[in-house]
């Protein structure tokens, strides 16, 4: 008669194995039912042929291991008296004194692929680790932890470390040296586990889990380690323990999870059959949990002690701070790289702006450009068309920063290429609008002023596409503006929009002011806007010389902001006819 003996909770529970087919699994229809979420519904099968028993893994989630060798799936393997069998972490022994011993070829260890237990979640994963982390099934996890487990557990036990203060100090120094100068986070976490395995020589398996902000703070395994090749390397955690460690920021020690009175109410923990485990949080400088470290041993004789837990908490504290420093250093280096790229982008954008303005006889020009960020979405340019004609191109792209700067560069190149084919204001604006409407980015448009200045007639022709009307300072200090009904839709909103041309002679002593909404919408610390009214009042009291007027306006906007950070790009262009 053959028996499969389950070794659990200090007991040996025999299950008969018949001469026919014996299926082992969690499902009630199995010949041998093992009520554990770590066992698949149909986990393995025993058969007998010619007096020899064979065991076959039926594609289980956590694998079948015989004498330390993981079986290939659906390939019968001979089994003899007193062979050790593991279904995941569950330990069993095959007993059949009549079984004929057969020389067993050493099977190559099968890779432990990440599997999702029936009804549960798989938190493991990367084949590069060669191990997995499985959490207990949520529907079966009805654990309720009674009491607080802060640095306490079973206590005593065999094989525990006799931790002295000098041992703790040595461990902290060891972890510091191991991680010193390391900024690669993927290399740092395995180094933490390597150090822990040196400090705790009886540890069989370990893992580090970190919160993933991209997954809503979900705990994600980032590093694994197991001591013996070929053994089951799957690390199993209970959600009850994880929630306790993270929620209470405390370490948990269990000398034997199946016998620990603290976890009597938790079936999920008992099913894990962990002989001894420690789980501690990784806390950042603000004592907020960023992850956890878990190590366990399957040796029923050697158990971790409360002194071990205290030592692990100390090491985890130092490891967490070192990890945080490395993470901040990595962020700093990435920020430096980003700043360098933004400086390059800023230089490219500045190169798109004119390095000098026209200087026709009897006229003066001035422009200033101040972006709210490294790059901006405002735009201005000036072109000498010859024969005494000049184009002033002035616009404000919706949005600021990098998106605005990209549209600004496109607008700049579009205007330049258009003016190579036409100098007529209406034709030019229509062509620019058609181009910008094609493949336009959703929600991105340009408010725009196209000004053609003819110094032969002292006349300007204005096409206004959704921008504020220029203000014209007259010699009597009054302000003149173009009518509101002359303002059309912004560029890039509607193809074939019928824009209009407004004409006006610039008389001696008159100065034209073009500006973006970063001027009139500048805010002070209390959120009050600069407003168009204040702008008109200031311009009417200012000198008519274009450069002096532009600088006075910019200074007054800064004065109104009173130290408040600039919330939009500020661009001013002034030009005028000498008196």
XYZ file of C-alpha atoms in Angstrom:
579
model
C 0.000 0.000 0.000
C 1.377 3.429 -0.976
C 0.690 6.644 0.897
C 1.239 10.316 0.234
C 2.043 11.890 3.606
C 1.354 15.587 4.139
C 3.809 17.167 6.613
C 2.017 20.144 8.118
C 1.763 21.787 11.510
C 3.977 19.140 13.099
C 1.657 16.344 11.929
C 1.970 13.623 9.313
C -1.362 13.183 7.480
C -1.425 10.102 5.188
C -3.463 9.860 1.980
C -3.685 6.477 0.205
C -2.331 6.205 -3.338
C -4.007 3.473 -5.325
C -2.562 1.258 -8.032
C -4.601 3.037 -10.681
C -4.704 6.785 -11.267
C -4.561 9.117 -8.259
C -5.092 12.819 -8.909
C -4.008 15.376 -6.306
C -5.441 18.890 -6.279
C -7.693 21.439 -4.686
C -10.863 20.415 -6.542
C -13.298 18.198 -4.592
C -13.373 15.701 -7.481
C -9.660 14.935 -7.030
C -8.694 11.593 -5.487
C -6.665 13.458 -2.862
C -8.001 16.901 -2.052
C -5.560 19.394 -0.507
C -7.417 22.482 0.675
C -4.802 25.113 -0.036
C -4.881 28.023 -2.459
C -1.262 27.274 -3.366
C -2.326 23.940 -4.869
C -3.918 23.990 -8.327
C -7.350 22.467 -8.911
C -5.686 19.495 -10.653
C -2.095 19.730 -9.534
C -0.445 16.299 -10.070
C -1.217 12.664 -10.904
C 0.197 9.370 -9.574
C 0.139 6.253 -11.745
C 1.583 2.749 -11.393
C 3.036 0.762 -14.276
C 4.949 -2.526 -14.048
C 5.260 -2.168 -10.294
C 6.753 1.334 -10.507
C 4.979 4.486 -9.321
C 5.185 7.655 -11.419
C 4.246 11.269 -10.641
C 3.223 13.767 -13.310
C 2.693 17.529 -12.975
C -0.578 18.528 -14.645
C 0.416 22.076 -15.569
C 0.102 23.459 -12.044
C 0.593 27.107 -11.254
C 3.204 26.638 -8.527
C 4.943 23.552 -9.873
C 5.812 20.073 -8.545
C 9.247 19.411 -7.051
C 10.661 15.950 -6.279
C 13.834 15.784 -4.197
C 14.705 19.349 -5.085
C 14.141 18.986 -8.840
C 11.199 20.696 -10.494
C 9.345 18.407 -12.864
C 8.681 19.174 -16.466
C 4.962 19.570 -16.998
C 2.967 16.552 -18.160
C 6.024 14.250 -18.184
C 5.764 11.216 -15.846
C 8.638 10.929 -13.403
C 9.474 7.756 -11.387
C 9.059 8.095 -7.649
C 10.387 5.875 -4.842
C 9.926 5.256 -1.163
C 10.625 8.318 1.045
C 11.005 10.691 -1.876
C 10.262 14.291 -0.886
C 7.552 16.104 -2.853
C 6.606 19.785 -2.819
C 3.446 21.225 -4.324
C 4.463 24.866 -4.214
C 5.478 25.367 -0.566
C 3.533 22.318 0.732
C 5.883 19.503 1.815
C 4.891 15.838 1.388
C 6.582 12.429 1.495
C 5.871 9.385 -0.650
C 5.832 6.108 1.301
C 5.764 2.713 -0.398
C 8.231 0.116 0.896
C 7.274 -2.229 -1.969
C 8.133 0.330 -4.614
C 10.902 -0.925 -6.841
C 13.829 1.577 -6.757
C 14.626 2.869 -10.197
C 17.670 4.925 -11.142
C 16.275 8.357 -11.787
C 17.858 10.565 -14.346
C 18.454 14.035 -13.013
C 15.985 16.184 -14.857
C 17.032 19.678 -15.834
C 15.322 22.186 -13.584
C 12.377 23.742 -15.334
C 12.192 27.503 -15.320
C 9.752 28.878 -12.795
C 7.471 30.994 -14.915
C 5.167 33.566 -13.379
C 1.741 32.019 -12.829
C -1.486 33.372 -11.453
C -2.977 31.001 -8.865
C -6.629 30.232 -9.416
C -8.639 33.166 -8.150
C -5.565 35.107 -7.102
C -3.155 37.751 -8.365
C 0.372 37.387 -9.657
C 2.728 40.010 -8.370
C 5.879 38.340 -9.688
C 6.988 38.396 -12.719
C 10.133 39.080 -14.437
C 11.867 36.032 -15.845
C 15.158 37.799 -15.271
C 14.615 37.280 -11.554
C 14.011 33.550 -11.908
C 11.436 33.755 -9.131
C 7.909 34.888 -8.522
C 5.862 36.525 -5.803
C 2.323 35.260 -5.264
C -0.257 36.781 -2.959
C -2.981 34.768 -1.276
C -6.368 34.667 -2.996
C -8.399 37.720 -2.168
C -11.659 35.840 -1.819
C -10.014 33.461 0.670
C -8.036 36.092 2.500
C -10.226 36.714 5.522
C -7.302 37.334 7.833
C -7.714 39.406 10.913
C -4.572 40.187 12.856
C -5.147 40.415 16.552
C -2.710 42.616 18.466
C 0.342 44.468 17.365
C 3.429 42.673 16.182
C 6.159 45.233 16.641
C 9.478 43.460 16.874
C 7.862 40.454 18.514
C 6.927 37.020 17.380
C 7.437 33.473 18.433
C 10.572 34.292 20.359
C 13.300 31.818 21.193
C 13.659 29.060 18.637
C 16.679 27.203 17.360
C 19.404 28.631 15.225
C 18.569 32.300 15.813
C 21.260 34.938 15.632
C 22.697 35.971 18.955
C 22.457 39.629 18.022
C 24.740 41.963 19.935
C 25.005 45.733 19.398
C 28.267 45.238 17.536
C 26.514 42.818 15.171
C 23.843 45.378 14.409
C 26.473 48.070 13.788
C 28.433 45.721 11.539
C 25.283 44.938 9.552
C 24.521 48.639 9.051
C 28.108 49.290 7.966
C 27.907 46.287 5.631
C 24.694 47.484 3.970
C 26.102 51.016 3.668
C 29.282 49.763 2.017
C 27.325 47.509 -0.318
C 25.208 50.401 -1.553
C 27.773 53.201 -1.364
C 27.987 55.165 -4.584
C 25.363 53.028 -6.340
C 22.780 55.096 -8.226
C 21.423 52.311 -10.410
C 18.242 51.372 -8.580
C 17.926 48.052 -10.408
C 21.339 47.000 -9.067
C 20.800 48.419 -5.590
C 17.832 46.242 -4.631
C 19.562 42.889 -5.352
C 22.560 44.195 -3.385
C 20.265 44.727 -0.389
C 19.138 41.103 -0.574
C 22.722 39.857 -0.967
C 23.648 41.642 2.248
C 20.628 40.239 4.089
C 21.532 36.694 3.064
C 25.011 37.213 4.530
C 23.571 38.593 7.771
C 20.901 35.859 7.989
C 22.615 32.661 6.770
C 19.447 30.582 7.304
C 17.291 32.692 4.965
C 16.050 30.669 1.998
C 14.133 33.269 -0.001
C 13.785 37.021 -0.040
C 12.115 39.743 -2.031
C 11.814 43.524 -2.145
C 8.505 45.115 -3.116
C 8.111 48.814 -3.887
C 5.085 51.025 -4.375
C 4.481 51.832 -8.028
C 3.012 55.357 -8.383
C 1.956 54.546 -11.949
C -0.261 51.748 -10.598
C -1.948 53.679 -7.833
C 0.623 52.779 -5.179
C 0.318 49.029 -5.810
C 3.099 46.913 -4.293
C 5.234 45.586 -7.149
C 8.131 43.097 -6.748
C 11.434 44.606 -7.811
C 14.056 42.083 -6.601
C 14.156 38.377 -5.659
C 16.739 36.039 -4.201
C 16.720 32.357 -3.257
C 19.612 30.443 -1.787
C 19.349 26.992 -3.372
C 19.080 26.477 -7.097
C 16.428 24.005 -8.150
C 14.298 24.575 -5.074
C 10.937 26.269 -5.362
C 11.859 29.951 -5.496
C 8.339 31.349 -5.360
C 7.915 33.865 -2.553
C 4.396 33.886 -1.133
C 2.967 36.717 0.871
C -0.350 37.240 2.579
C -2.216 40.441 1.856
C -3.028 40.533 5.561
C 0.639 40.746 6.470
C 1.431 43.255 3.720
C -1.431 45.536 4.756
C -0.305 45.324 8.388
C 3.326 46.102 7.581
C 2.504 49.024 5.271
C -0.471 50.383 7.198
C 1.101 50.270 10.681
C 4.698 50.822 9.495
C 5.792 47.898 11.624
C 7.736 44.682 11.160
C 6.119 41.264 11.546
C 7.825 38.091 12.701
C 6.264 34.647 12.665
C 8.242 31.633 13.817
C 5.714 29.396 12.021
C 2.787 31.096 10.306
C 0.718 27.935 10.585
C 1.121 27.768 14.382
C 1.364 31.433 15.254
C -1.531 32.356 17.539
C -1.428 35.902 16.128
C -2.705 34.561 12.814
C -5.290 32.000 13.968
C -8.065 33.873 12.157
C -6.203 33.909 8.840
C -6.678 30.853 6.649
C -4.601 32.426 3.891
C -1.549 32.706 6.119
C -1.911 29.160 7.439
C -2.100 27.800 3.910
C 1.238 29.377 3.067
C 3.042 26.874 5.331
C 5.951 29.248 5.923
C 8.137 27.898 8.705
C 9.609 31.266 9.689
C 9.317 34.667 8.068
C 10.081 38.337 8.647
C 8.447 41.227 6.805
C 9.460 44.843 7.460
C 8.594 48.166 5.820
C 10.945 50.430 3.899
C 10.339 53.961 5.191
C 11.457 57.187 3.527
C 12.814 60.243 5.315
C 9.261 61.259 6.241
C 8.654 57.762 7.695
C 6.206 57.003 4.906
C 6.322 53.434 3.519
C 7.781 53.109 0.050
C 7.913 49.318 0.039
C 8.820 46.279 2.106
C 11.398 43.526 2.537
C 10.362 39.929 3.166
C 12.667 37.008 3.958
C 11.726 33.508 5.046
C 13.212 30.099 5.757
C 11.629 26.715 5.075
C 13.817 24.993 7.653
C 11.463 23.788 10.433
C 14.320 23.731 12.933
C 15.856 27.132 12.322
C 13.544 30.000 13.164
C 13.996 33.745 13.152
C 13.811 35.505 16.500
C 12.699 38.907 17.737
C 16.377 39.939 17.785
C 16.569 39.024 14.107
C 13.525 41.179 13.402
C 15.096 44.091 15.263
C 18.239 43.694 13.186
C 16.254 43.490 9.941
C 14.319 46.645 10.861
C 17.623 48.459 11.417
C 19.061 47.272 8.111
C 15.832 48.118 6.279
C 15.889 51.649 7.696
C 19.404 52.257 6.414
C 18.619 50.580 3.091
C 15.491 52.689 2.595
C 17.337 55.950 3.232
C 20.143 54.934 0.881
C 17.581 53.952 -1.751
C 15.778 57.278 -1.339
C 19.053 59.190 -1.693
C 19.883 57.243 -4.852
C 16.399 57.851 -6.240
C 16.666 61.582 -5.534
C 20.124 61.645 -7.096
C 18.750 59.895 -10.179
C 15.916 62.432 -10.361
C 18.433 65.253 -9.977
C 20.596 63.902 -12.794
C 17.543 63.474 -15.017
C 16.476 67.024 -14.158
C 19.936 68.303 -15.056
C 19.733 66.498 -18.395
C 16.270 67.906 -19.009
C 17.429 71.414 -18.094
C 20.321 71.061 -20.507
C 17.956 70.040 -23.291
C 15.639 72.926 -22.446
C 18.563 75.354 -22.603
C 19.316 74.056 -26.085
C 15.643 74.457 -27.034
C 15.687 77.986 -25.647
C 18.685 78.823 -27.813
C 16.957 77.370 -30.866
C 13.837 79.434 -30.194
C 15.823 82.615 -29.678
C 17.455 81.967 -33.050
C 13.982 82.036 -34.626
C 13.457 85.600 -33.424
C 15.012 88.442 -35.421
C 18.463 89.457 -34.201
C 17.899 93.008 -35.419
C 14.930 95.182 -36.361
C 14.482 97.436 -39.406
C 15.985 100.938 -39.305
C 14.343 102.904 -42.109
C 14.928 106.628 -42.110
C 12.374 108.501 -40.034
C 11.150 105.386 -38.203
C 12.152 103.566 -35.007
C 11.441 100.001 -33.877
C 11.692 98.126 -30.554
C 10.735 94.612 -29.338
C 11.074 92.594 -26.121
C 10.317 88.924 -25.504
C 9.996 87.332 -22.021
C 8.761 83.730 -21.830
C 7.138 82.389 -18.685
C 9.152 79.167 -19.004
C 12.408 78.187 -20.689
C 10.629 78.346 -24.031
C 7.406 80.122 -24.902
C 4.544 80.440 -27.328
C 4.738 84.124 -28.249
C 6.095 85.106 -31.648
C 7.286 88.188 -33.528
C 9.332 88.832 -36.628
C 10.210 91.659 -39.018
C 10.965 91.468 -42.760
C 12.401 94.022 -45.161
C 10.591 93.396 -48.451
C 12.460 96.089 -50.330
C 11.097 99.211 -52.078
C 10.417 100.760 -48.654
C 8.022 98.032 -47.522
C 8.291 96.102 -44.262
C 6.258 93.276 -42.698
C 5.773 92.987 -38.963
C 4.529 89.536 -37.961
C 3.229 89.277 -34.404
C 1.329 86.447 -32.694
C 0.451 84.499 -29.555
C 0.137 80.698 -29.668
C -2.475 79.140 -27.370
C -0.573 77.564 -24.498
C 2.965 78.096 -23.350
C 6.049 76.040 -22.649
C 7.157 73.280 -25.000
C 3.793 72.771 -26.814
C 3.525 76.499 -27.514
C 7.157 76.651 -28.636
C 6.609 73.850 -31.168
C 3.625 75.646 -32.730
C 5.588 78.910 -32.623
C 8.426 77.379 -34.668
C 5.928 76.052 -37.187
C 4.254 79.466 -37.452
C 7.611 81.176 -37.909
C 8.676 78.934 -40.787
C 5.208 79.186 -42.369
C 5.314 83.012 -42.409
C 8.818 83.103 -43.832
C 8.025 80.656 -46.633
C 4.723 82.430 -47.476
C 6.397 85.818 -47.871
C 8.671 84.369 -50.518
C 5.641 84.064 -52.823
C 3.368 86.965 -51.919
C 3.577 90.352 -50.211
C -0.146 91.027 -50.309
C -1.441 91.054 -46.694
C -4.727 89.277 -47.415
C -3.199 86.610 -49.647
C -0.393 86.033 -47.145
C -2.716 85.583 -44.124
C -5.051 83.301 -46.074
C -2.113 81.112 -47.123
C -0.757 81.028 -43.555
C -4.195 80.083 -42.201
C -4.619 77.306 -44.776
C -1.248 75.841 -43.891
C -1.814 76.012 -40.115
C -5.299 74.461 -40.433
C -3.799 71.462 -42.200
C -2.864 68.820 -39.594
C -3.578 71.312 -36.837
C -3.074 70.117 -33.261
C -6.395 69.926 -31.439
C -7.047 73.046 -29.376
C -3.973 74.867 -30.708
C -4.433 78.150 -32.565
C -2.608 81.451 -33.067
C -3.926 84.951 -32.472
C -2.068 87.013 -35.031
C -1.395 90.510 -36.394
C 0.049 90.901 -39.878
C 1.237 94.466 -40.489
C 2.514 95.738 -43.848
C 4.292 99.110 -43.484
C 4.978 101.228 -46.560
C 7.280 104.105 -45.600
C 6.735 105.643 -49.037
C 3.123 106.407 -48.147
C 3.513 106.097 -44.330
C 0.565 103.695 -44.418
C 0.095 100.443 -42.572
C -2.195 97.615 -43.686
C -3.371 95.389 -40.835
C -4.923 91.920 -40.935
C -6.039 90.980 -37.421
C -6.673 87.273 -36.817
C -8.156 87.111 -33.325
C -5.527 89.293 -31.639
C -5.911 92.441 -29.527
C -5.990 95.599 -31.573
C -2.711 97.542 -31.662
C -2.763 100.757 -29.647
C -1.583 103.927 -31.428
C -0.264 106.747 -29.236
C -0.997 110.087 -30.910
C 0.929 113.349 -30.363
C -1.901 114.688 -28.178
C -1.448 111.634 -25.846
C -4.751 110.107 -26.914
C -5.017 106.433 -27.857
C -6.367 105.215 -31.168
C -7.390 101.577 -31.827
C -8.847 99.653 -34.735
C -12.544 98.712 -34.586
C -13.460 95.406 -32.954
C -15.428 94.218 -35.997
C -12.153 94.132 -37.956
C -10.867 91.288 -35.749
C -11.271 87.886 -37.422
C -10.858 84.325 -36.183
C -7.444 83.129 -34.953
C -5.129 81.354 -37.343
C -5.707 77.592 -37.475
C -9.388 77.644 -36.473
C -11.299 77.769 -39.788
C -9.984 77.231 -43.288
C -10.980 79.821 -45.929
C -12.086 82.347 -43.331
C -12.745 85.780 -44.985
C -10.211 88.044 -43.294
C -10.296 91.807 -43.801
C -7.606 94.432 -44.308
C -7.616 97.669 -42.292
C -5.561 100.645 -43.546
C -4.298 103.675 -41.650
C -1.700 106.368 -42.224
C 0.793 106.780 -39.390
C 1.231 110.484 -38.852
C 4.433 112.165 -37.577
C 4.931 111.534 -33.852
C 2.588 108.534 -33.661
C 3.745 105.251 -32.086
C 2.105 101.830 -32.589
C 2.122 99.306 -29.699
C 1.675 95.574 -30.371
C 1.409 93.286 -27.319
C 0.327 89.819 -26.211
C -2.135 89.002 -23.433
C 0.772 88.356 -21.060
C 0.780 92.157 -20.647
C -2.841 93.013 -19.833
C -3.424 89.690 -17.985
C -0.348 89.911 -15.764
C -1.404 89.276 -12.138
C -0.241 90.623 -8.807
C 0.063 88.427 -5.658
C -3.666 88.950 -4.950
C -4.649 87.793 -8.459
C -5.587 91.234 -9.791
C -5.033 91.673 -13.537
C -3.013 94.477 -15.081
C -5.951 95.190 -17.490
C -6.188 97.059 -20.794
C -7.473 100.158 -18.973
C -4.291 100.512 -16.955
C -2.250 99.876 -20.075
C -4.045 102.656 -22.002
C -3.578 105.043 -19.103
C 0.141 104.299 -18.865
C 0.730 104.609 -22.625
C -1.121 107.918 -22.791
C 1.256 109.338 -20.148
C 4.444 107.881 -21.644
C 6.929 109.362 -24.107
C 6.319 108.494 -27.750
C 9.831 107.238 -28.488
C 9.240 103.478 -29.262
C 12.085 101.958 -27.228
C 11.483 104.170 -24.207
C 7.743 103.507 -24.332
C 8.255 99.722 -24.614
C 10.617 99.610 -21.644
C 8.316 101.764 -19.484
C 5.386 99.462 -20.246
C 7.370 96.323 -19.410
C 8.657 97.850 -16.160
C 5.138 98.811 -15.095
C 3.904 95.268 -15.728
C 6.742 93.936 -13.536
C 5.891 96.465 -10.876
C 2.255 95.362 -10.907
C 3.248 91.674 -10.577
C 5.219 92.634 -7.433
C 7.296 89.457 -7.375
C 4.573 87.049 -8.475
C 5.863 84.419 -10.888
C 5.089 85.230 -14.512
C 2.045 83.223 -15.585
C 2.232 83.877 -19.339
C 4.694 84.963 -22.012
C 5.091 88.746 -22.326
C 5.952 90.177 -25.729
C 5.911 93.856 -26.732
C 6.710 95.442 -30.106
C 6.608 99.185 -30.707
C 7.353 101.203 -33.816
C 6.698 104.798 -34.703
C 7.264 107.692 -37.022
C 9.503 110.462 -35.820
C 7.795 113.798 -35.202
